[in-house]
JSON list of C-alpha atoms in Angstrom, two decimals:
[
{"chain": "A", "resi": 1, "resn": "UNK", "atom": "CA", "xyz": [14.62, -28.28, 62.83]},
{"chain": "A", "resi": 2, "resn": "UNK", "atom": "CA", "xyz": [14.43, -32.25, 61.82]},
{"chain": "A", "resi": 3, "resn": "UNK", "atom": "CA", "xyz": [15.51, -35.08, 63.16]},
{"chain": "A", "resi": 4, "resn": "UNK", "atom": "CA", "xyz": [16.16, -38.78, 62.56]},
{"chain": "A", "resi": 5, "resn": "UNK", "atom": "CA", "xyz": [17.12, -41.36, 64.63]},
{"chain": "A", "resi": 6, "resn": "UNK", "atom": "CA", "xyz": [18.90, -44.89, 63.57]},
{"chain": "A", "resi": 7, "resn": "UNK", "atom": "CA", "xyz": [19.07, -45.93, 67.64]},
{"chain": "A", "resi": 8, "resn": "UNK", "atom": "CA", "xyz": [21.09, -49.53, 66.01]},
{"chain": "A", "resi": 9, "resn": "UNK", "atom": "CA", "xyz": [24.84, -49.15, 65.35]},
{"chain": "A", "resi": 10, "resn": "UNK", "atom": "CA", "xyz": [24.87, -52.01, 64.40]},
{"chain": "A", "resi": 11, "resn": "UNK", "atom": "CA", "xyz": [22.97, -55.38, 64.17]},
{"chain": "A", "resi": 12, "resn": "UNK", "atom": "CA", "xyz": [24.35, -59.18, 63.59]},
{"chain": "A", "resi": 13, "resn": "UNK", "atom": "CA", "xyz": [22.60, -61.57, 62.74]},
{"chain": "A", "resi": 14, "resn": "UNK", "atom": "CA", "xyz": [22.52, -65.20, 60.72]},
{"chain": "A", "resi": 15, "resn": "UNK", "atom": "CA", "xyz": [21.66, -65.99, 57.38]},
{"chain": "A", "resi": 16, "resn": "UNK", "atom": "CA", "xyz": [18.01, -66.16, 56.71]},
{"chain": "A", "resi": 17, "resn": "UNK", "atom": "CA", "xyz": [17.22, -64.55, 60.08]},
{"chain": "A", "resi": 18, "resn": "UNK", "atom": "CA", "xyz": [14.52, -62.28, 60.26]},
{"chain": "A", "resi": 19, "resn": "UNK", "atom": "CA", "xyz": [16.59, -57.94, 60.97]},
{"chain": "A", "resi": 20, "resn": "UNK", "atom": "CA", "xyz": [14.61, -55.37, 61.51]},
{"chain": "A", "resi": 21, "resn": "UNK", "atom": "CA", "xyz": [16.01, -51.57, 61.32]},
{"chain": "A", "resi": 22, "resn": "UNK", "atom": "CA", "xyz": [14.59, -48.81, 63.68]},
{"chain": "A", "resi": 23, "resn": "UNK", "atom": "CA", "xyz": [13.77, -45.39, 62.27]},
{"chain": "A", "resi": 24, "resn": "UNK", "atom": "CA", "xyz": [12.21, -42.75, 64.41]},
{"chain": "A", "resi": 25, "resn": "UNK", "atom": "CA", "xyz": [11.69, -39.23, 63.25]},
{"chain": "A", "resi": 26, "resn": "UNK", "atom": "CA", "xyz": [11.12, -35.59, 64.01]},
{"chain": "A", "resi": 27, "resn": "UNK", "atom": "CA", "xyz": [8.94, -33.04, 61.98]},
{"chain": "A", "resi": 28, "resn": "UNK", "atom": "CA", "xyz": [6.44, -30.65, 62.77]},
{"chain": "A", "resi": 29, "resn": "UNK", "atom": "CA", "xyz": [5.62, -30.13, 59.27]},
{"chain": "A", "resi": 30, "resn": "UNK", "atom": "CA", "xyz": [2.22, -32.23, 58.54]},
{"chain": "A", "resi": 31, "resn": "UNK", "atom": "CA", "xyz": [3.81, -33.34, 54.89]},
{"chain": "A", "resi": 32, "resn": "UNK", "atom": "CA", "xyz": [6.94, -35.21, 55.01]},
{"chain": "A", "resi": 33, "resn": "UNK", "atom": "CA", "xyz": [9.06, -37.81, 53.19]},
{"chain": "A", "resi": 34, "resn": "UNK", "atom": "CA", "xyz": [10.57, -40.19, 54.24]},
{"chain": "A", "resi": 35, "resn": "UNK", "atom": "CA", "xyz": [13.31, -42.13, 52.20]},
{"chain": "A", "resi": 36, "resn": "UNK", "atom": "CA", "xyz": [15.88, -45.51, 53.41]},
{"chain": "A", "resi": 37, "resn": "UNK", "atom": "CA", "xyz": [18.87, -46.07, 51.00]},
{"chain": "A", "resi": 38, "resn": "UNK", "atom": "CA", "xyz": [21.72, -48.68, 51.01]},
{"chain": "A", "resi": 39, "resn": "UNK", "atom": "CA", "xyz": [25.26, -48.50, 51.42]},
{"chain": "A", "resi": 40, "resn": "UNK", "atom": "CA", "xyz": [26.99, -52.03, 50.34]},
{"chain": "A", "resi": 41, "resn": "UNK", "atom": "CA", "xyz": [30.63, -52.09, 51.66]},
{"chain": "A", "resi": 42, "resn": "UNK", "atom": "CA", "xyz": [31.35, -50.40, 47.66]},
{"chain": "A", "resi": 43, "resn": "UNK", "atom": "CA", "xyz": [29.66, -47.47, 48.72]},
{"chain": "A", "resi": 44, "resn": "UNK", "atom": "CA", "xyz": [27.64, -46.43, 46.77]},
{"chain": "A", "resi": 45, "resn": "UNK", "atom": "CA", "xyz": [24.36, -45.49, 47.70]},
{"chain": "A", "resi": 46, "resn": "UNK", "atom": "CA", "xyz": [21.36, -47.25, 46.44]},
{"chain": "A", "resi": 47, "resn": "UNK", "atom": "CA", "xyz": [17.85, -45.90, 46.49]},
{"chain": "A", "resi": 48, "resn": "UNK", "atom": "CA", "xyz": [15.36, -48.92, 48.29]},
{"chain": "A", "resi": 49, "resn": "UNK", "atom": "CA", "xyz": [11.70, -46.90, 49.47]},
{"chain": "A", "resi": 50, "resn": "UNK", "atom": "CA", "xyz": [10.47, -42.89, 49.69]},
{"chain": "A", "resi": 51, "resn": "UNK", "atom": "CA", "xyz": [7.42, -43.05, 51.58]},
{"chain": "A", "resi": 52, "resn": "UNK", "atom": "CA", "xyz": [5.02, -39.58, 52.09]},
{"chain": "A", "resi": 53, "resn": "UNK", "atom": "CA", "xyz": [3.77, -38.29, 55.19]},
{"chain": "A", "resi": 54, "resn": "UNK", "atom": "CA", "xyz": [-0.01, -39.04, 54.34]},
{"chain": "A", "resi": 55, "resn": "UNK", "atom": "CA", "xyz": [0.50, -42.89, 53.50]},
{"chain": "A", "resi": 56, "resn": "UNK", "atom": "CA", "xyz": [0.06, -45.77, 56.05]},
{"chain": "A", "resi": 57, "resn": "UNK", "atom": "CA", "xyz": [-0.18, -48.33, 54.46]},
{"chain": "A", "resi": 58, "resn": "UNK", "atom": "CA", "xyz": [3.18, -50.63, 55.31]},
{"chain": "A", "resi": 59, "resn": "UNK", "atom": "CA", "xyz": [4.87, -52.20, 52.19]},
{"chain": "A", "resi": 60, "resn": "UNK", "atom": "CA", "xyz": [6.23, -54.94, 50.79]},
{"chain": "A", "resi": 61, "resn": "UNK", "atom": "CA", "xyz": [8.83, -55.61, 48.16]},
{"chain": "A", "resi": 62, "resn": "UNK", "atom": "CA", "xyz": [10.16, -59.56, 47.80]},
{"chain": "A", "resi": 63, "resn": "UNK", "atom": "CA", "xyz": [12.00, -59.78, 51.69]},
{"chain": "A", "resi": 64, "resn": "UNK", "atom": "CA", "xyz": [12.15, -56.08, 52.37]},
{"chain": "A", "resi": 65, "resn": "UNK", "atom": "CA", "xyz": [9.42, -54.99, 54.29]},
{"chain": "A", "resi": 66, "resn": "UNK", "atom": "CA", "xyz": [8.31, -51.38, 56.27]},
{"chain": "A", "resi": 67, "resn": "UNK", "atom": "CA", "xyz": [6.19, -50.34, 58.65]},
{"chain": "A", "resi": 68, "resn": "UNK", "atom": "CA", "xyz": [5.11, -46.88, 58.44]},
{"chain": "A", "resi": 69, "resn": "UNK", "atom": "CA", "xyz": [3.29, -45.42, 61.91]},
{"chain": "A", "resi": 70, "resn": "UNK", "atom": "CA", "xyz": [2.82, -42.14, 62.21]},
{"chain": "A", "resi": 71, "resn": "UNK", "atom": "CA", "xyz": [1.28, -41.81, 65.51]},
{"chain": "A", "resi": 72, "resn": "UNK", "atom": "CA", "xyz": [4.85, -43.37, 66.65]},
{"chain": "A", "resi": 73, "resn": "UNK", "atom": "CA", "xyz": [7.44, -41.00, 64.78]},
{"chain": "A", "resi": 74, "resn": "UNK", "atom": "CA", "xyz": [8.48, -44.19, 62.54]},
{"chain": "A", "resi": 75, "resn": "UNK", "atom": "CA", "xyz": [9.12, -45.75, 59.97]},
{"chain": "A", "resi": 76, "resn": "UNK", "atom": "CA", "xyz": [10.68, -49.69, 60.23]},
{"chain": "A", "resi": 77, "resn": "UNK", "atom": "CA", "xyz": [12.16, -52.05, 58.14]},
{"chain": "A", "resi": 78, "resn": "UNK", "atom": "CA", "xyz": [12.70, -55.32, 57.88]},
{"chain": "A", "resi": 79, "resn": "UNK", "atom": "CA", "xyz": [14.67, -57.71, 55.57]},
{"chain": "A", "resi": 80, "resn": "UNK", "atom": "CA", "xyz": [12.96, -61.00, 55.88]},
{"chain": "A", "resi": 81, "resn": "UNK", "atom": "CA", "xyz": [15.22, -64.07, 55.40]},
{"chain": "A", "resi": 82, "resn": "UNK", "atom": "CA", "xyz": [18.22, -62.15, 55.70]},
{"chain": "A", "resi": 83, "resn": "UNK", "atom": "CA", "xyz": [21.54, -62.66, 52.64]},
{"chain": "A", "resi": 84, "resn": "UNK", "atom": "CA", "xyz": [25.20, -62.12, 53.45]},
{"chain": "A", "resi": 85, "resn": "UNK", "atom": "CA", "xyz": [24.36, -59.71, 50.00]},
{"chain": "A", "resi": 86, "resn": "UNK", "atom": "CA", "xyz": [21.87, -57.83, 52.58]},
{"chain": "A", "resi": 87, "resn": "UNK", "atom": "CA", "xyz": [25.16, -57.15, 54.50]},
{"chain": "A", "resi": 88, "resn": "UNK", "atom": "CA", "xyz": [25.45, -52.69, 54.36]},
{"chain": "A", "resi": 89, "resn": "UNK", "atom": "CA", "xyz": [25.17, -50.02, 56.20]},
{"chain": "A", "resi": 90, "resn": "UNK", "atom": "CA", "xyz": [21.04, -48.53, 56.01]},
{"chain": "A", "resi": 91, "resn": "UNK", "atom": "CA", "xyz": [20.34, -45.18, 56.27]},
{"chain": "A", "resi": 92, "resn": "UNK", "atom": "CA", "xyz": [16.37, -43.80, 56.84]},
{"chain": "A", "resi": 93, "resn": "UNK", "atom": "CA", "xyz": [16.00, -40.42, 55.61]},
{"chain": "A", "resi": 94, "resn": "UNK", "atom": "CA", "xyz": [13.47, -37.60, 56.60]},
{"chain": "A", "resi": 95, "resn": "UNK", "atom": "CA", "xyz": [12.66, -35.03, 53.49]},
{"chain": "A", "resi": 96, "resn": "UNK", "atom": "CA", "xyz": [10.42, -32.13, 54.67]},
{"chain": "A", "resi": 97, "resn": "UNK", "atom": "CA", "xyz": [8.11, -30.10, 52.40]},
{"chain": "A", "resi": 98, "resn": "UNK", "atom": "CA", "xyz": [9.93, -26.88, 52.33]},
{"chain": "A", "resi": 99, "resn": "UNK", "atom": "CA", "xyz": [12.72, -27.56, 51.51]},
{"chain": "A", "resi": 100, "resn": "UNK", "atom": "CA", "xyz": [13.25, -31.47, 49.69]},
{"chain": "A", "resi": 101, "resn": "UNK", "atom": "CA", "xyz": [16.71, -31.95, 50.96]},
{"chain": "A", "resi": 102, "resn": "UNK", "atom": "CA", "xyz": [17.39, -35.00, 52.92]},
{"chain": "A", "resi": 103, "resn": "UNK", "atom": "CA", "xyz": [18.26, -35.26, 56.90]},
{"chain": "A", "resi": 104, "resn": "UNK", "atom": "CA", "xyz": [20.05, -38.97, 57.47]},
{"chain": "A", "resi": 105, "resn": "UNK", "atom": "CA", "xyz": [20.34, -40.62, 59.92]},
{"chain": "A", "resi": 106, "resn": "UNK", "atom": "CA", "xyz": [23.04, -42.31, 61.51]},
{"chain": "A", "resi": 107, "resn": "UNK", "atom": "CA", "xyz": [22.97, -45.40, 59.71]},
{"chain": "A", "resi": 108, "resn": "UNK", "atom": "CA", "xyz": [22.64, -49.06, 61.10]},
{"chain": "A", "resi": 109, "resn": "UNK", "atom": "CA", "xyz": [25.49, -51.62, 59.83]},
{"chain": "A", "resi": 110, "resn": "UNK", "atom": "CA", "xyz": [23.59, -54.52, 59.22]},
{"chain": "A", "resi": 111, "resn": "UNK", "atom": "CA", "xyz": [26.10, -58.21, 59.52]},
{"chain": "A", "resi": 112, "resn": "UNK", "atom": "CA", "xyz": [24.94, -61.17, 57.76]},
{"chain": "A", "resi": 113, "resn": "UNK", "atom": "CA", "xyz": [27.31, -64.37, 58.25]},
{"chain": "A", "resi": 114, "resn": "UNK", "atom": "CA", "xyz": [27.04, -67.24, 56.64]},
{"chain": "B", "resi": 1, "resn": "UNK", "atom": "CA", "xyz": [17.48, -43.47, 36.73]},
{"chain": "B", "resi": 2, "resn": "UNK", "atom": "CA", "xyz": [20.51, -42.22, 36.32]},
{"chain": "B", "resi": 3, "resn": "UNK", "atom": "CA", "xyz": [24.29, -43.16, 36.35]},
{"chain": "B", "resi": 4, "resn": "UNK", "atom": "CA", "xyz": [27.00, -41.05, 38.15]},
{"chain": "B", "resi": 5, "resn": "UNK", "atom": "CA", "xyz": [29.85, -41.02, 37.63]},
{"chain": "B", "resi": 6, "resn": "UNK", "atom": "CA", "xyz": [32.72, -39.57, 40.46]},
{"chain": "B", "resi": 7, "resn": "UNK", "atom": "CA", "xyz": [35.89, -38.78, 39.74]},
{"chain": "B", "resi": 8, "resn": "UNK", "atom": "CA", "xyz": [38.35, -39.38, 41.50]},
{"chain": "B", "resi": 9, "resn": "UNK", "atom": "CA", "xyz": [36.92, -42.38, 42.66]},
{"chain": "B", "resi": 10, "resn": "UNK", "atom": "CA", "xyz": [40.02, -41.58, 45.82]},
{"chain": "B", "resi": 11, "resn": "UNK", "atom": "CA", "xyz": [42.92, -40.01, 46.14]},
{"chain": "B", "resi": 12, "resn": "UNK", "atom": "CA", "xyz": [45.54, -39.47, 49.48]},
{"chain": "B", "resi": 13, "resn": "UNK", "atom": "CA", "xyz": [46.03, -35.66, 49.41]},
{"chain": "B", "resi": 14, "resn": "UNK", "atom": "CA", "xyz": [48.77, -33.93, 50.82]},
{"chain": "B", "resi": 15, "resn": "UNK", "atom": "CA", "xyz": [47.80, -30.81, 54.02]},
{"chain": "B", "resi": 16, "resn": "UNK", "atom": "CA", "xyz": [46.89, -27.40, 52.51]},
{"chain": "B", "resi": 17, "resn": "UNK", "atom": "CA", "xyz": [46.65, -29.20, 48.58]},
{"chain": "B", "resi": 18, "resn": "UNK", "atom": "CA", "xyz": [43.37, -28.34, 47.53]},
{"chain": "B", "resi": 19, "resn": "UNK", "atom": "CA", "xyz": [41.19, -31.04, 45.22]},
{"chain": "B", "resi": 20, "resn": "UNK", "atom": "CA", "xyz": [38.03, -31.22, 42.50]},
{"chain": "B", "resi": 21, "resn": "UNK", "atom": "CA", "xyz": [36.04, -33.18, 42.34]},
{"chain": "B", "resi": 22, "resn": "UNK", "atom": "CA", "xyz": [33.69, -34.15, 38.92]},
{"chain": "B", "resi": 23, "resn": "UNK", "atom": "CA", "xyz": [30.12, -35.54, 38.88]},
{"chain": "B", "resi": 24, "resn": "UNK", "atom": "CA", "xyz": [29.07, -36.49, 35.12]},
{"chain": "B", "resi": 25, "resn": "UNK", "atom": "CA", "xyz": [25.46, -37.38, 35.11]},
{"chain": "B", "resi": 26, "resn": "UNK", "atom": "CA", "xyz": [23.94, -39.30, 31.84]},
{"chain": "B", "resi": 27, "resn": "UNK", "atom": "CA", "xyz": [21.51, -37.18, 31.65]},
{"chain": "B", "resi": 28, "resn": "UNK", "atom": "CA", "xyz": [20.12, -33.54, 31.39]},
{"chain": "B", "resi": 29, "resn": "UNK", "atom": "CA", "xyz": [18.90, -32.85, 36.05]},
{"chain": "B", "resi": 30, "resn": "UNK", "atom": "CA", "xyz": [17.61, -29.35, 37.54]},
{"chain": "B", "resi": 31, "resn": "UNK", "atom": "CA", "xyz": [18.68, -30.56, 41.31]},
{"chain": "B", "resi": 32, "resn": "UNK", "atom": "CA", "xyz": [22.28, -31.43, 41.98]},
{"chain": "B", "resi": 33, "resn": "UNK", "atom": "CA", "xyz": [23.80, -31.85, 45.80]},
{"chain": "B", "resi": 34, "resn": "UNK", "atom": "CA", "xyz": [26.91, -32.73, 46.78]},
{"chain": "B", "resi": 35, "resn": "UNK", "atom": "CA", "xyz": [27.52, -34.34, 50.28]},
{"chain": "B", "resi": 36, "resn": "UNK", "atom": "CA", "xyz": [30.31, -35.31, 52.27]},
{"chain": "B", "resi": 37, "resn": "UNK", "atom": "CA", "xyz": [30.65, -38.86, 54.47]},
{"chain": "B", "resi": 38, "resn": "UNK", "atom": "CA", "xyz": [32.94, -37.96, 57.32]},
{"chain": "B", "resi": 39, "resn": "UNK", "atom": "CA", "xyz": [34.18, -41.94, 57.92]},
{"chain": "B", "resi": 40, "resn": "UNK", "atom": "CA", "xyz": [31.81, -43.57, 59.89]},
{"chain": "B", "resi": 41, "resn": "UNK", "atom": "CA", "xyz": [29.91, -41.14, 60.06]},
{"chain": "B", "resi": 42, "resn": "UNK", "atom": "CA", "xyz": [26.24, -40.37, 58.43]},
{"chain": "B", "resi": 43, "resn": "UNK", "atom": "CA", "xyz": [25.74, -38.42, 55.18]},
{"chain": "B", "resi": 44, "resn": "UNK", "atom": "CA", "xyz": [26.01, -34.24, 55.34]},
{"chain": "B", "resi": 45, "resn": "UNK", "atom": "CA", "xyz": [24.37, -31.46, 52.96]},
{"chain": "B", "resi": 46, "resn": "UNK", "atom": "CA", "xyz": [27.44, -29.85, 51.51]},
{"chain": "B", "resi": 47, "resn": "UNK", "atom": "CA", "xyz": [25.49, -27.64, 48.78]},
{"chain": "B", "resi": 48, "resn": "UNK", "atom": "CA", "xyz": [22.73, -27.40, 46.59]},
{"chain": "B", "resi": 49, "resn": "UNK", "atom": "CA", "xyz": [24.82, -27.09, 42.72]},
{"chain": "B", "resi": 50, "resn": "UNK", "atom": "CA", "xyz": [21.65, -24.40, 40.87]},
{"chain": "B", "resi": 51, "resn": "UNK", "atom": "CA", "xyz": [22.78, -24.24, 37.40]},
{"chain": "B", "resi": 52, "resn": "UNK", "atom": "CA", "xyz": [24.33, -20.77, 36.43]},
{"chain": "B", "resi": 53, "resn": "UNK", "atom": "CA", "xyz": [23.73, -19.70, 39.19]},
{"chain": "B", "resi": 54, "resn": "UNK", "atom": "CA", "xyz": [26.37, -19.76, 42.54]},
{"chain": "B", "resi": 55, "resn": "UNK", "atom": "CA", "xyz": [25.86, -22.85, 44.78]},
{"chain": "B", "resi": 56, "resn": "UNK", "atom": "CA", "xyz": [23.65, -22.50, 47.90]},
{"chain": "B", "resi": 57, "resn": "UNK", "atom": "CA", "xyz": [25.31, -23.13, 51.11]},
{"chain": "B", "resi": 58, "resn": "UNK", "atom": "CA", "xyz": [23.78, -25.16, 53.74]},
{"chain": "B", "resi": 59, "resn": "UNK", "atom": "CA", "xyz": [24.79, -23.84, 57.42]},
{"chain": "B", "resi": 60, "resn": "UNK", "atom": "CA", "xyz": [29.15, -24.38, 58.53]},
{"chain": "B", "resi": 61, "resn": "UNK", "atom": "CA", "xyz": [29.75, -24.95, 54.72]},
{"chain": "B", "resi": 62, "resn": "UNK", "atom": "CA", "xyz": [31.25, -22.14, 53.16]},
{"chain": "B", "resi": 63, "resn": "UNK", "atom": "CA", "xyz": [32.15, -21.04, 49.55]},
{"chain": "B", "resi": 64, "resn": "UNK", "atom": "CA", "xyz": [35.83, -20.20, 49.63]},
{"chain": "B", "resi": 65, "resn": "UNK", "atom": "CA", "xyz": [35.87, -24.03, 51.04]},
{"chain": "B", "resi": 66, "resn": "UNK", "atom": "CA", "xyz": [34.14, -25.87, 49.05]},
{"chain": "B", "resi": 67, "resn": "UNK", "atom": "CA", "xyz": [33.56, -23.60, 45.82]},
{"chain": "B", "resi": 68, "resn": "UNK", "atom": "CA", "xyz": [31.11, -25.54, 43.14]},
{"chain": "B", "resi": 69, "resn": "UNK", "atom": "CA", "xyz": [30.76, -25.09, 39.36]},
{"chain": "B", "resi": 70, "resn": "UNK", "atom": "CA", "xyz": [27.25, -26.23, 37.45]},
{"chain": "B", "resi": 71, "resn": "UNK", "atom": "CA", "xyz": [28.34, -25.05, 33.91]},
{"chain": "B", "resi": 72, "resn": "UNK", "atom": "CA", "xyz": [25.54, -26.90, 33.15]},
{"chain": "B", "resi": 73, "resn": "UNK", "atom": "CA", "xyz": [22.37, -29.48, 33.79]},
{"chain": "B", "resi": 74, "resn": "UNK", "atom": "CA", "xyz": [24.56, -32.40, 33.02]},
{"chain": "B", "resi": 75, "resn": "UNK", "atom": "CA", "xyz": [28.03, -31.77, 35.16]},
{"chain": "B", "resi": 76, "resn": "UNK", "atom": "CA", "xyz": [29.31, -29.93, 38.31]},
{"chain": "B", "resi": 77, "resn": "UNK", "atom": "CA", "xyz": [32.36, -29.79, 40.57]},
{"chain": "B", "resi": 78, "resn": "UNK", "atom": "CA", "xyz": [32.99, -29.68, 43.71]},
{"chain": "B", "resi": 79, "resn": "UNK", "atom": "CA", "xyz": [36.47, -28.07, 44.89]},
{"chain": "B", "resi": 80, "resn": "UNK", "atom": "CA", "xyz": [37.94, -29.12, 48.25]},
{"chain": "B", "resi": 81, "resn": "UNK", "atom": "CA", "xyz": [40.31, -26.21, 48.65]},
{"chain": "B", "resi": 82, "resn": "UNK", "atom": "CA", "xyz": [42.87, -26.05, 51.62]},
{"chain": "B", "resi": 83, "resn": "UNK", "atom": "CA", "xyz": [42.81, -29.35, 52.30]},
{"chain": "B", "resi": 84, "resn": "UNK", "atom": "CA", "xyz": [43.14, -30.75, 56.42]},
{"chain": "B", "resi": 85, "resn": "UNK", "atom": "CA", "xyz": [42.87, -33.64, 57.76]},
{"chain": "B", "resi": 86, "resn": "UNK", "atom": "CA", "xyz": [39.88, -32.84, 59.26]},
{"chain": "B", "resi": 87, "resn": "UNK", "atom": "CA", "xyz": [38.46, -32.46, 54.86]},
{"chain": "B", "resi": 88, "resn": "UNK", "atom": "CA", "xyz": [38.83, -36.70, 54.77]},
{"chain": "B", "resi": 89, "resn": "UNK", "atom": "CA", "xyz": [35.58, -38.15, 53.87]},
{"chain": "B", "resi": 90, "resn": "UNK", "atom": "CA", "xyz": [33.60, -39.62, 50.75]},
{"chain": "B", "resi": 91, "resn": "UNK", "atom": "CA", "xyz": [32.70, -37.34, 49.46]},
{"chain": "B", "resi": 92, "resn": "UNK", "atom": "CA", "xyz": [28.93, -38.05, 47.40]},
{"chain": "B", "resi": 93, "resn": "UNK", "atom": "CA", "xyz": [27.32, -35.99, 44.43]},
{"chain": "B", "resi": 94, "resn": "UNK", "atom": "CA", "xyz": [23.30, -36.48, 43.63]},
{"chain": "B", "resi": 95, "resn": "UNK", "atom": "CA", "xyz": [21.19, -36.13, 41.68]},
{"chain": "B", "resi": 96, "resn": "UNK", "atom": "CA", "xyz": [17.07, -36.21, 42.56]},
{"chain": "B", "resi": 97, "resn": "UNK", "atom": "CA", "xyz": [14.66, -37.17, 39.55]},
{"chain": "B", "resi": 98, "resn": "UNK", "atom": "CA", "xyz": [11.43, -38.05, 39.24]},
{"chain": "B", "resi": 99, "resn": "UNK", "atom": "CA", "xyz": [9.97, -33.74, 41.32]},
{"chain": "B", "resi": 100, "resn": "UNK", "atom": "CA", "xyz": [7.04, -32.81, 40.16]},
{"chain": "B", "resi": 101, "resn": "UNK", "atom": "CA", "xyz": [7.70, -29.64, 41.83]},
{"chain": "B", "resi": 102, "resn": "UNK", "atom": "CA", "xyz": [5.05, -31.21, 44.33]},
{"chain": "B", "resi": 103, "resn": "UNK", "atom": "CA", "xyz": [6.95, -33.43, 46.10]},
{"chain": "B", "resi": 104, "resn": "UNK", "atom": "CA", "xyz": [10.47, -34.78, 45.63]},
{"chain": "B", "resi": 105, "resn": "UNK", "atom": "CA", "xyz": [12.01, -37.14, 43.77]},
{"chain": "B", "resi": 106, "resn": "UNK", "atom": "CA", "xyz": [14.34, -40.45, 44.20]},
{"chain": "B", "resi": 107, "resn": "UNK", "atom": "CA", "xyz": [17.86, -39.32, 45.01]},
{"chain": "B", "resi": 108, "resn": "UNK", "atom": "CA", "xyz": [20.54, -41.05, 43.07]},
{"chain": "B", "resi": 109, "resn": "UNK", "atom": "CA", "xyz": [24.36, -41.49, 44.24]},
{"chain": "B", "resi": 110, "resn": "UNK", "atom": "CA", "xyz": [27.36, -41.37, 42.68]},
{"chain": "B", "resi": 111, "resn": "UNK", "atom": "CA", "xyz": [29.72, -43.89, 44.01]},
{"chain": "B", "resi": 112, "resn": "UNK", "atom": "CA", "xyz": [31.67, -41.30, 45.61]},
{"chain": "B", "resi": 113, "resn": "UNK", "atom": "CA", "xyz": [34.99, -39.80, 45.81]},
{"chain": "B", "resi": 114, "resn": "UNK", "atom": "CA", "xyz": [36.80, -40.98, 48.55]},
{"chain": "B", "resi": 115, "resn": "UNK", "atom": "CA", "xyz": [39.74, -38.88, 49.94]},
{"chain": "B", "resi": 116, "resn": "UNK", "atom": "CA", "xyz": [42.37, -38.87, 52.67]},
{"chain": "B", "resi": 117, "resn": "UNK", "atom": "CA", "xyz": [44.41, -35.85, 54.33]},
{"chain": "B", "resi": 118, "resn": "UNK", "atom": "CA", "xyz": [47.75, -36.13, 55.41]}
]
């Protein structure tokens, strides 16, 4: 069984603040893949990142950064200097090698106020 | 990436009726999936749409309720049959690109079809 937990339901910040979204996962596989998706108010899901379980290097892409810690089964996502356009629901997801099907967390709604 | 078009984008349906959602991709893809997102909830995989054979359904979803067609590598349909208010959801088509058969590729989603059942 696999499980993704996003404990934060909603986060509200003022523009230019940093915001970190937590993601904790459970899996018995040693090989697995972690994803983050963004769902803006328009509804379309936007792929942000894919990370495999053997690559624990942190990654930075512009204002986005990801912290993967296998020891704590966490794959946290930070938005630096947030902007109003970052307002969306963010989903963390897990895929195990056996079937590659994605299990999504409940999502965290981020609201960035001007 | 892939351009995924879904129709209809939204609809209001009467209880007991059925509605077919279409998903068109601008390139041939092997893996196509249908997800459901109930109001305020996360995404749940309904089934994998297999080209040339019956869809593979996840636990809790059955073919009689959600028949799926996949006539070719760029098109699929999902029908929501005998709808009830509990079926009010966003239904999303997704495709996987970049899989090398060893690791999953990126999963791209259509904009979804928002169904409201009265």
